[in-house]
Amino acid sequence: MKLRKVTAASAAVLALALAATACGSGNDDDSSGGGKKIKIGIKFDQPGIGLKQPDGTFAGFDVDVATYVAGQLGYKPDQIEWTETKSADRENAIQRGDVKFIVASYSITDEREQKVDFAGPYLLAHQDLLVKKDSTISKGTDLNGKKLCSVTGSTSAQNVHDTIAPKAQLREYSGYSECIAGLQSGAVDAVTTDDSILAGFAAQDKYKDQFKLAGLKLSNENYGIGLKKGDADLKKKIDDAIEKMESDGSWKKAVDKNFGPANYRNEPAPQIGHIVK
């Protein structure tokens, strides 16, 4: 009888220990830091924004913003697990819990806000054109009769064709790297997408002093940090982190470092919660 009581007590203690271990293990992340990891979604293929480099490290403006925000949440750089989040899967990645938040040239839109929440914005970008340094293209209508490149599935080039230059010859490539290479070779006359993305490509050493941004501001793209809908506490913490990054000069340093070589004329740091339509 005593043996059974001791066994039952031991089992209870063991169960409590296992439960405590389960609560403290795994890769679950929170905003307290400690020894845990935090999973953050970024782009892996956008120079100047989010790029996985040949040595396995990551660089870009979004990477710098995400690293700063994570630091304010209590995570060191080596506690960050970078997760590639392609544009079409960003909302799903947040809803599935694959990442804690996403910093990936993620424009805030009414449609997306039905599915996820956004902190920020932390950058105001614009759709623009990238052209050769000696190009005479200076306005949208100059694209009539010219070859305009964007990636397959993007609406950027189609928008220009439909609203500004109906005689532009659209070229769709599988990625922006191919568009930029086409611009360099003369296969296309201009590339269009967000100016921040274009500036990131143009800032690469291999393209130094070859291209320029037309500065047309064809749209307003308010980049926000996507997170799970209803997580007001995390949203507030990220908003506070962005404000601190802007006020202590880290934001401007990140802009200059990642976009400066392309002479990117960035907008001032946006006001938290203010969406420019």
PDB file of C-alpha atoms in Angstrom:
ATOM      1  CA  MET A   1       0.000   0.000   0.000  1.00  0.00           C
ATOM      2  CA  LYS A   2       2.806   2.393   0.928  1.00  0.00           C
ATOM      3  CA  LEU A   3       4.607   1.460  -2.252  1.00  0.00           C
ATOM      4  CA  ARG A   4       1.564   2.400  -4.325  1.00  0.00           C
ATOM      5  CA  LYS A   5       1.267   5.779  -2.558  1.00  0.00           C
ATOM      6  CA  VAL A   6       4.927   6.568  -3.145  1.00  0.00           C
ATOM      7  CA  THR A   7       4.598   5.573  -6.799  1.00  0.00           C
ATOM      8  CA  ALA A   8       1.559   7.743  -7.322  1.00  0.00           C
ATOM      9  CA  ALA A   9       3.260  10.708  -5.672  1.00  0.00           C
ATOM     10  CA  SER A  10       6.354  10.214  -7.786  1.00  0.00           C
ATOM     11  CA  ALA A  11       4.242  10.035 -10.913  1.00  0.00           C
ATOM     12  CA  ALA A  12       2.556  13.295 -10.003  1.00  0.00           C
ATOM     13  CA  VAL A  13       5.907  15.009  -9.452  1.00  0.00           C
ATOM     14  CA  LEU A  14       7.198  13.592 -12.726  1.00  0.00           C
ATOM     15  CA  ALA A  15       4.121  14.826 -14.601  1.00  0.00           C
ATOM     16  CA  LEU A  16       4.562  18.328 -13.195  1.00  0.00           C
ATOM     17  CA  ALA A  17       8.231  18.318 -14.168  1.00  0.00           C
ATOM     18  CA  LEU A  18       7.447  17.207 -17.686  1.00  0.00           C
ATOM     19  CA  ALA A  19       4.779  19.876 -18.011  1.00  0.00           C
ATOM     20  CA  ALA A  20       7.185  22.566 -16.871  1.00  0.00           C
ATOM     21  CA  THR A  21       9.823  21.300 -19.295  1.00  0.00           C
ATOM     22  CA  ALA A  22       7.339  21.331 -22.160  1.00  0.00           C
ATOM     23  CA  CYS A  23       6.390  24.922 -21.370  1.00  0.00           C
ATOM     24  CA  GLY A  24      10.015  26.008 -21.450  1.00  0.00           C
ATOM     25  CA  SER A  25      11.152  24.089 -24.523  1.00  0.00           C
ATOM     26  CA  GLY A  26      10.607  24.278 -28.225  1.00  0.00           C
ATOM     27  CA  ASN A  27      10.987  27.186 -30.568  1.00  0.00           C
ATOM     28  CA  ASP A  28       8.021  29.213 -29.366  1.00  0.00           C
ATOM     29  CA  ASP A  29       8.884  32.866 -29.189  1.00  0.00           C
ATOM     30  CA  ASP A  30       7.589  35.730 -27.105  1.00  0.00           C
ATOM     31  CA  SER A  31       8.593  39.308 -26.462  1.00  0.00           C
ATOM     32  CA  SER A  32      10.623  38.570 -23.335  1.00  0.00           C
ATOM     33  CA  GLY A  33      13.746  37.340 -25.127  1.00  0.00           C
ATOM     34  CA  GLY A  34      15.714  35.150 -22.748  1.00  0.00           C
ATOM     35  CA  GLY A  35      17.187  32.064 -24.344  1.00  0.00           C
ATOM     36  CA  LYS A  36      14.456  31.649 -26.914  1.00  0.00           C
ATOM     37  CA  LYS A  37      14.493  32.283 -30.617  1.00  0.00           C
ATOM     38  CA  ILE A  38      12.236  34.575 -32.588  1.00  0.00           C
ATOM     39  CA  LYS A  39      11.218  33.802 -36.160  1.00  0.00           C
ATOM     40  CA  ILE A  40      11.011  36.811 -38.448  1.00  0.00           C
ATOM     41  CA  GLY A  41       9.864  36.754 -42.071  1.00  0.00           C
ATOM     42  CA  ILE A  42      11.908  38.642 -44.667  1.00  0.00           C
ATOM     43  CA  LYS A  43      12.671  38.514 -48.368  1.00  0.00           C
ATOM     44  CA  PHE A  44      15.756  36.517 -49.357  1.00  0.00           C
ATOM     45  CA  ASP A  45      16.136  37.877 -52.899  1.00  0.00           C
ATOM     46  CA  GLN A  46      15.875  41.677 -52.750  1.00  0.00           C
ATOM     47  CA  PRO A  47      19.250  43.461 -52.545  1.00  0.00           C
ATOM     48  CA  GLY A  48      19.079  46.482 -50.283  1.00  0.00           C
ATOM     49  CA  ILE A  49      15.820  45.197 -48.752  1.00  0.00           C
ATOM     50  CA  GLY A  50      16.281  41.594 -47.684  1.00  0.00           C
ATOM     51  CA  LEU A  51      18.983  39.409 -49.190  1.00  0.00           C
ATOM     52  CA  LYS A  52      20.510  36.086 -48.201  1.00  0.00           C
ATOM     53  CA  GLN A  53      24.169  36.492 -49.055  1.00  0.00           C
ATOM     54  CA  PRO A  54      26.502  33.754 -50.353  1.00  0.00           C
ATOM     55  CA  ASP A  55      28.019  33.280 -46.885  1.00  0.00           C
ATOM     56  CA  GLY A  56      24.582  32.630 -45.375  1.00  0.00           C
ATOM     57  CA  THR A  57      24.234  35.990 -43.633  1.00  0.00           C
ATOM     58  CA  PHE A  58      21.429  38.459 -44.303  1.00  0.00           C
ATOM     59  CA  ALA A  59      21.536  42.115 -45.283  1.00  0.00           C
ATOM     60  CA  GLY A  60      19.208  44.930 -46.284  1.00  0.00           C
ATOM     61  CA  PHE A  61      17.069  47.718 -44.883  1.00  0.00           C
ATOM     62  CA  ASP A  62      14.288  45.369 -43.771  1.00  0.00           C
ATOM     63  CA  VAL A  63      16.878  43.160 -42.074  1.00  0.00           C
ATOM     64  CA  ASP A  64      18.242  46.186 -40.194  1.00  0.00           C
ATOM     65  CA  VAL A  65      14.736  47.269 -39.155  1.00  0.00           C
ATOM     66  CA  ALA A  66      13.797  43.754 -38.041  1.00  0.00           C
ATOM     67  CA  THR A  67      17.050  43.340 -36.097  1.00  0.00           C
ATOM     68  CA  TYR A  68      16.510  46.665 -34.311  1.00  0.00           C
ATOM     69  CA  VAL A  69      12.897  45.815 -33.453  1.00  0.00           C
ATOM     70  CA  ALA A  70      13.884  42.356 -32.207  1.00  0.00           C
ATOM     71  CA  GLY A  71      16.537  43.982 -30.027  1.00  0.00           C
ATOM     72  CA  GLN A  72      13.922  46.230 -28.453  1.00  0.00           C
ATOM     73  CA  LEU A  73      11.841  43.125 -27.773  1.00  0.00           C
ATOM     74  CA  GLY A  74      14.774  41.560 -25.937  1.00  0.00           C
ATOM     75  CA  TYR A  75      16.326  39.372 -28.630  1.00  0.00           C
ATOM     76  CA  LYS A  76      19.963  39.421 -29.658  1.00  0.00           C
ATOM     77  CA  PRO A  77      20.882  39.027 -33.349  1.00  0.00           C
ATOM     78  CA  ASP A  78      21.908  35.400 -32.820  1.00  0.00           C
ATOM     79  CA  GLN A  79      18.436  34.655 -31.419  1.00  0.00           C
ATOM     80  CA  ILE A  80      16.748  35.596 -34.693  1.00  0.00           C
ATOM     81  CA  GLU A  81      15.702  32.870 -37.118  1.00  0.00           C
ATOM     82  CA  TRP A  82      15.213  34.429 -40.542  1.00  0.00           C
ATOM     83  CA  THR A  83      12.390  32.859 -42.547  1.00  0.00           C
ATOM     84  CA  GLU A  84      11.850  33.494 -46.246  1.00  0.00           C
ATOM     85  CA  THR A  85       8.354  34.823 -46.858  1.00  0.00           C
ATOM     86  CA  LYS A  86       7.380  35.232 -50.477  1.00  0.00           C
ATOM     87  CA  SER A  87       4.826  37.906 -51.294  1.00  0.00           C
ATOM     88  CA  ALA A  88       1.951  35.528 -52.011  1.00  0.00           C
ATOM     89  CA  ASP A  89       2.400  33.659 -48.701  1.00  0.00           C
ATOM     90  CA  ARG A  90       2.889  36.480 -46.211  1.00  0.00           C
ATOM     91  CA  GLU A  91      -0.611  36.512 -44.696  1.00  0.00           C
ATOM     92  CA  ASN A  92      -0.684  32.719 -44.504  1.00  0.00           C
ATOM     93  CA  ALA A  93       2.719  32.600 -42.787  1.00  0.00           C
ATOM     94  CA  ILE A  94       1.462  34.964 -40.091  1.00  0.00           C
ATOM     95  CA  GLN A  95      -1.848  33.163 -39.644  1.00  0.00           C
ATOM     96  CA  ARG A  96      -0.132  29.749 -39.436  1.00  0.00           C
ATOM     97  CA  GLY A  97       2.268  31.041 -36.811  1.00  0.00           C
ATOM     98  CA  ASP A  98       5.331  30.325 -38.958  1.00  0.00           C
ATOM     99  CA  VAL A  99       6.764  33.705 -37.937  1.00  0.00           C
ATOM    100  CA  LYS A 100       6.249  36.218 -35.143  1.00  0.00           C
ATOM    101  CA  PHE A 101       6.190  39.115 -37.575  1.00  0.00           C
ATOM    102  CA  ILE A 102       7.148  39.984 -41.147  1.00  0.00           C
ATOM    103  CA  VAL A 103       9.370  42.796 -42.442  1.00  0.00           C
ATOM    104  CA  ALA A 104       9.423  42.223 -46.196  1.00  0.00           C
ATOM    105  CA  SER A 105       8.619  45.297 -48.337  1.00  0.00           C
ATOM    106  CA  TYR A 106       5.087  44.636 -47.079  1.00  0.00           C
ATOM    107  CA  SER A 107       2.752  47.432 -48.210  1.00  0.00           C
ATOM    108  CA  ILE A 108      -0.183  48.161 -45.915  1.00  0.00           C
ATOM    109  CA  THR A 109      -3.467  47.773 -47.805  1.00  0.00           C
ATOM    110  CA  ASP A 110      -7.118  47.581 -46.773  1.00  0.00           C
ATOM    111  CA  GLU A 111      -7.365  44.052 -48.161  1.00  0.00           C
ATOM    112  CA  ARG A 112      -4.374  42.801 -46.177  1.00  0.00           C
ATOM    113  CA  GLU A 113      -5.613  44.458 -42.997  1.00  0.00           C
ATOM    114  CA  GLN A 114      -8.632  42.160 -43.145  1.00  0.00           C
ATOM    115  CA  LYS A 115      -6.266  39.251 -42.444  1.00  0.00           C
ATOM    116  CA  VAL A 116      -3.334  40.630 -40.427  1.00  0.00           C
ATOM    117  CA  ASP A 117      -2.390  43.665 -38.370  1.00  0.00           C
ATOM    118  CA  PHE A 118       0.393  46.089 -39.223  1.00  0.00           C
ATOM    119  CA  ALA A 119       2.778  48.060 -37.057  1.00  0.00           C
ATOM    120  CA  GLY A 120       4.298  51.160 -38.569  1.00  0.00           C
ATOM    121  CA  PRO A 121       4.600  52.225 -41.305  1.00  0.00           C
ATOM    122  CA  TYR A 122       8.401  52.378 -41.193  1.00  0.00           C
ATOM    123  CA  LEU A 123       9.043  53.465 -44.807  1.00  0.00           C
ATOM    124  CA  LEU A 124       7.099  55.311 -47.495  1.00  0.00           C
ATOM    125  CA  ALA A 125       8.134  54.029 -50.914  1.00  0.00           C
ATOM    126  CA  HIS A 126       6.754  54.787 -54.375  1.00  0.00           C
ATOM    127  CA  GLN A 127       6.446  52.891 -57.618  1.00  0.00           C
ATOM    128  CA  ASP A 128       9.131  54.274 -59.894  1.00  0.00           C
ATOM    129  CA  LEU A 129      11.295  53.545 -62.922  1.00  0.00           C
ATOM    130  CA  LEU A 130      14.927  52.497 -63.027  1.00  0.00           C
ATOM    131  CA  VAL A 131      16.709  53.550 -66.211  1.00  0.00           C
ATOM    132  CA  LYS A 132      20.269  53.809 -67.473  1.00  0.00           C
ATOM    133  CA  LYS A 133      22.286  56.774 -66.240  1.00  0.00           C
ATOM    134  CA  ASP A 134      22.225  58.424 -69.677  1.00  0.00           C
ATOM    135  CA  SER A 135      18.559  57.662 -70.399  1.00  0.00           C
ATOM    136  CA  THR A 136      16.296  60.475 -71.589  1.00  0.00           C
ATOM    137  CA  ILE A 137      13.244  58.915 -69.933  1.00  0.00           C
ATOM    138  CA  SER A 138      12.118  61.447 -67.343  1.00  0.00           C
ATOM    139  CA  LYS A 139       8.340  61.039 -67.261  1.00  0.00           C
ATOM    140  CA  GLY A 140       5.830  58.250 -67.683  1.00  0.00           C
ATOM    141  CA  THR A 141       4.753  59.185 -71.192  1.00  0.00           C
ATOM    142  CA  ASP A 142       8.365  58.812 -72.360  1.00  0.00           C
ATOM    143  CA  LEU A 143       7.779  55.050 -72.070  1.00  0.00           C
ATOM    144  CA  ASN A 144       5.516  54.984 -75.148  1.00  0.00           C
ATOM    145  CA  GLY A 145       7.296  52.783 -77.666  1.00  0.00           C
ATOM    146  CA  LYS A 146       9.851  51.713 -75.048  1.00  0.00           C
ATOM    147  CA  LYS A 147      10.376  48.273 -73.515  1.00  0.00           C
ATOM    148  CA  LEU A 148       9.253  48.222 -69.881  1.00  0.00           C
ATOM    149  CA  CYS A 149      10.150  45.308 -67.615  1.00  0.00           C
ATOM    150  CA  SER A 150       8.626  43.911 -64.459  1.00  0.00           C
ATOM    151  CA  VAL A 151       8.299  40.432 -62.976  1.00  0.00           C
ATOM    152  CA  THR A 152       5.669  37.905 -63.969  1.00  0.00           C
ATOM    153  CA  GLY A 153       2.532  38.377 -61.916  1.00  0.00           C
ATOM    154  CA  SER A 154       3.338  41.949 -60.895  1.00  0.00           C
ATOM    155  CA  THR A 155       0.811  44.677 -61.628  1.00  0.00           C
ATOM    156  CA  SER A 156       3.421  47.470 -61.735  1.00  0.00           C
ATOM    157  CA  ALA A 157       4.150  47.432 -65.469  1.00  0.00           C
ATOM    158  CA  GLN A 158       0.504  46.847 -66.361  1.00  0.00           C
ATOM    159  CA  ASN A 159      -0.507  49.872 -64.264  1.00  0.00           C
ATOM    160  CA  VAL A 160       1.944  52.066 -66.165  1.00  0.00           C
ATOM    161  CA  HIS A 161       0.694  50.686 -69.486  1.00  0.00           C
ATOM    162  CA  ASP A 162      -2.968  51.176 -68.589  1.00  0.00           C
ATOM    163  CA  THR A 163      -2.767  54.639 -67.045  1.00  0.00           C
ATOM    164  CA  ILE A 164       0.301  56.441 -68.384  1.00  0.00           C
ATOM    165  CA  ALA A 165       1.944  54.919 -71.461  1.00  0.00           C
ATOM    166  CA  PRO A 166      -0.465  52.738 -73.479  1.00  0.00           C
ATOM    167  CA  LYS A 167       2.165  52.192 -76.187  1.00  0.00           C
ATOM    168  CA  ALA A 168       4.799  50.870 -73.793  1.00  0.00           C
ATOM    169  CA  GLN A 169       6.005  47.399 -74.723  1.00  0.00           C
ATOM    170  CA  LEU A 170       5.687  45.201 -71.649  1.00  0.00           C
ATOM    171  CA  ARG A 171       8.332  42.586 -70.881  1.00  0.00           C
ATOM    172  CA  GLU A 172       7.816  40.109 -68.049  1.00  0.00           C
ATOM    173  CA  TYR A 173      10.791  38.268 -66.554  1.00  0.00           C
ATOM    174  CA  SER A 174      10.834  35.727 -63.754  1.00  0.00           C
ATOM    175  CA  GLY A 175      12.653  38.015 -61.319  1.00  0.00           C
ATOM    176  CA  TYR A 176      13.949  41.540 -60.899  1.00  0.00           C
ATOM    177  CA  SER A 177      17.529  40.345 -61.264  1.00  0.00           C
ATOM    178  CA  GLU A 178      16.672  39.353 -64.837  1.00  0.00           C
ATOM    179  CA  CYS A 179      15.007  42.735 -65.438  1.00  0.00           C
ATOM    180  CA  ILE A 180      18.081  44.583 -64.188  1.00  0.00           C
ATOM    181  CA  ALA A 181      20.359  42.440 -66.344  1.00  0.00           C
ATOM    182  CA  GLY A 182      18.088  43.228 -69.306  1.00  0.00           C
ATOM    183  CA  LEU A 183      18.348  46.930 -68.540  1.00  0.00           C
ATOM    184  CA  GLN A 184      22.128  46.666 -68.394  1.00  0.00           C
ATOM    185  CA  SER A 185      22.310  44.868 -71.753  1.00  0.00           C
ATOM    186  CA  GLY A 186      19.794  47.135 -73.468  1.00  0.00           C
ATOM    187  CA  ALA A 187      17.155  44.425 -73.880  1.00  0.00           C
ATOM    188  CA  VAL A 188      14.740  46.681 -71.982  1.00  0.00           C
ATOM    189  CA  ASP A 189      14.627  50.451 -71.513  1.00  0.00           C
ATOM    190  CA  ALA A 190      13.226  50.661 -67.997  1.00  0.00           C
ATOM    191  CA  VAL A 191      12.303  48.524 -64.995  1.00  0.00           C
ATOM    192  CA  THR A 192       9.399  49.347 -62.708  1.00  0.00           C
ATOM    193  CA  THR A 193       8.527  48.413 -59.115  1.00  0.00           C
ATOM    194  CA  ASP A 194       8.925  50.110 -55.716  1.00  0.00           C
ATOM    195  CA  ASP A 195      11.710  52.692 -55.714  1.00  0.00           C
ATOM    196  CA  SER A 196      13.231  51.134 -52.586  1.00  0.00           C
ATOM    197  CA  ILE A 197      13.605  47.777 -54.346  1.00  0.00           C
ATOM    198  CA  LEU A 198      15.029  49.416 -57.472  1.00  0.00           C
ATOM    199  CA  ALA A 199      17.465  51.439 -55.370  1.00  0.00           C
ATOM    200  CA  GLY A 200      18.615  48.286 -53.623  1.00  0.00           C
ATOM    201  CA  PHE A 201      19.492  46.623 -56.908  1.00  0.00           C
ATOM    202  CA  ALA A 202      21.142  49.751 -58.311  1.00  0.00           C
ATOM    203  CA  ALA A 203      23.256  50.071 -55.168  1.00  0.00           C
ATOM    204  CA  GLN A 204      25.020  46.764 -55.822  1.00  0.00           C
ATOM    205  CA  ASP A 205      28.733  47.121 -56.623  1.00  0.00           C
ATOM    206  CA  LYS A 206      28.357  45.465 -60.020  1.00  0.00           C
ATOM    207  CA  TYR A 207      25.856  48.138 -61.090  1.00  0.00           C
ATOM    208  CA  LYS A 208      27.567  51.146 -59.528  1.00  0.00           C
ATOM    209  CA  ASP A 209      26.992  54.393 -61.468  1.00  0.00           C
ATOM    210  CA  GLN A 210      25.106  52.603 -64.274  1.00  0.00           C
ATOM    211  CA  PHE A 211      21.487  53.376 -63.377  1.00  0.00           C
ATOM    212  CA  LYS A 212      19.287  56.112 -61.940  1.00  0.00           C
ATOM    213  CA  LEU A 213      15.787  56.396 -60.532  1.00  0.00           C
ATOM    214  CA  ALA A 214      13.403  58.528 -62.581  1.00  0.00           C
ATOM    215  CA  GLY A 215      11.753  59.832 -59.399  1.00  0.00           C
ATOM    216  CA  LEU A 216       8.183  59.650 -60.730  1.00  0.00           C
ATOM    217  CA  LYS A 217       6.364  58.563 -57.551  1.00  0.00           C
ATOM    218  CA  LEU A 218       3.700  56.615 -59.422  1.00  0.00           C
ATOM    219  CA  SER A 219       2.149  55.225 -56.226  1.00  0.00           C
ATOM    220  CA  ASN A 220       2.431  55.346 -52.439  1.00  0.00           C
ATOM    221  CA  GLU A 221       3.653  52.167 -50.757  1.00  0.00           C
ATOM    222  CA  ASN A 222       3.452  52.298 -46.961  1.00  0.00           C
ATOM    223  CA  TYR A 223       5.730  49.521 -45.678  1.00  0.00           C
ATOM    224  CA  GLY A 224       4.475  48.006 -42.443  1.00  0.00           C
ATOM    225  CA  ILE A 225       5.464  45.154 -40.158  1.00  0.00           C
ATOM    226  CA  GLY A 226       2.875  42.404 -40.428  1.00  0.00           C
ATOM    227  CA  LEU A 227       1.783  40.471 -37.353  1.00  0.00           C
ATOM    228  CA  LYS A 228      -1.043  38.292 -36.127  1.00  0.00           C
ATOM    229  CA  LYS A 229      -4.402  40.036 -36.121  1.00  0.00           C
ATOM    230  CA  GLY A 230      -5.509  41.093 -32.653  1.00  0.00           C
ATOM    231  CA  ASP A 231      -2.061  41.045 -31.019  1.00  0.00           C
ATOM    232  CA  ALA A 232      -2.336  44.599 -29.709  1.00  0.00           C
ATOM    233  CA  ASP A 233       0.471  44.178 -27.182  1.00  0.00           C
ATOM    234  CA  LEU A 234       3.044  43.157 -29.778  1.00  0.00           C
ATOM    235  CA  LYS A 235       1.851  45.840 -32.190  1.00  0.00           C
ATOM    236  CA  LYS A 236       2.378  48.523 -29.519  1.00  0.00           C
ATOM    237  CA  LYS A 237       5.868  47.229 -28.726  1.00  0.00           C
ATOM    238  CA  ILE A 238       6.878  47.184 -32.398  1.00  0.00           C
ATOM    239  CA  ASP A 239       5.458  50.679 -32.970  1.00  0.00           C
ATOM    240  CA  ASP A 240       7.484  51.935 -29.998  1.00  0.00           C
ATOM    241  CA  ALA A 241      10.616  50.253 -31.375  1.00  0.00           C
ATOM    242  CA  ILE A 242      10.154  51.865 -34.803  1.00  0.00           C
ATOM    243  CA  GLU A 243       9.695  55.287 -33.206  1.00  0.00           C
ATOM    244  CA  LYS A 244      12.879  54.811 -31.194  1.00  0.00           C
ATOM    245  CA  MET A 245      14.805  53.687 -34.279  1.00  0.00           C
ATOM    246  CA  GLU A 246      13.716  56.848 -36.063  1.00  0.00           C
ATOM    247  CA  SER A 247      14.463  59.185 -33.146  1.00  0.00           C
ATOM    248  CA  ASP A 248      17.929  57.849 -32.284  1.00  0.00           C
ATOM    249  CA  GLY A 249      19.242  58.082 -35.859  1.00  0.00           C
ATOM    250  CA  SER A 250      19.424  54.343 -36.558  1.00  0.00           C
ATOM    251  CA  TRP A 251      16.690  54.526 -39.191  1.00  0.00           C
ATOM    252  CA  LYS A 252      18.512  57.157 -41.249  1.00  0.00           C
ATOM    253  CA  LYS A 253      21.787  55.243 -40.988  1.00  0.00           C
ATOM    254  CA  ALA A 254      20.058  52.121 -42.318  1.00  0.00           C
ATOM    255  CA  VAL A 255      18.546  54.077 -45.230  1.00  0.00           C
ATOM    256  CA  ASP A 256      21.899  55.597 -46.176  1.00  0.00           C
ATOM    257  CA  LYS A 257      23.742  52.286 -45.891  1.00  0.00           C
ATOM    258  CA  ASN A 258      21.326  50.257 -47.999  1.00  0.00           C
ATOM    259  CA  PHE A 259      20.038  52.776 -50.547  1.00  0.00           C
ATOM    260  CA  GLY A 260      22.583  55.601 -50.554  1.00  0.00           C
ATOM    261  CA  PRO A 261      24.772  54.338 -53.425  1.00  0.00           C
ATOM    262  CA  ALA A 262      21.737  54.643 -55.762  1.00  0.00           C
ATOM    263  CA  ASN A 263      21.112  58.268 -54.732  1.00  0.00           C
ATOM    264  CA  TYR A 264      17.744  57.231 -53.349  1.00  0.00           C
ATOM    265  CA  ARG A 265      15.754  60.296 -52.331  1.00  0.00           C
ATOM    266  CA  ASN A 266      13.875  58.748 -49.466  1.00  0.00           C
ATOM    267  CA  GLU A 267      10.830  60.269 -47.853  1.00  0.00           C
ATOM    268  CA  PRO A 268      11.198  61.355 -44.219  1.00  0.00           C
ATOM    269  CA  ALA A 269      10.512  58.671 -41.638  1.00  0.00           C
ATOM    270  CA  PRO A 270       6.720  58.203 -41.624  1.00  0.00           C
ATOM    271  CA  GLN A 271       4.522  58.872 -38.634  1.00  0.00           C
ATOM    272  CA  ILE A 272       3.325  55.729 -36.895  1.00  0.00           C
ATOM    273  CA  GLY A 273      -0.256  54.937 -37.881  1.00  0.00           C
ATOM    274  CA  HIS A 274      -0.337  57.496 -40.703  1.00  0.00           C
ATOM    275  CA  ILE A 275      -1.021  55.888 -44.095  1.00  0.00           C
ATOM    276  CA  VAL A 276      -0.389  58.021 -47.167  1.00  0.00           C
ATOM    277  CA  LYS A 277      -2.990  57.160 -49.789  1.00  0.00           C
TER     278      LYS A 277
END
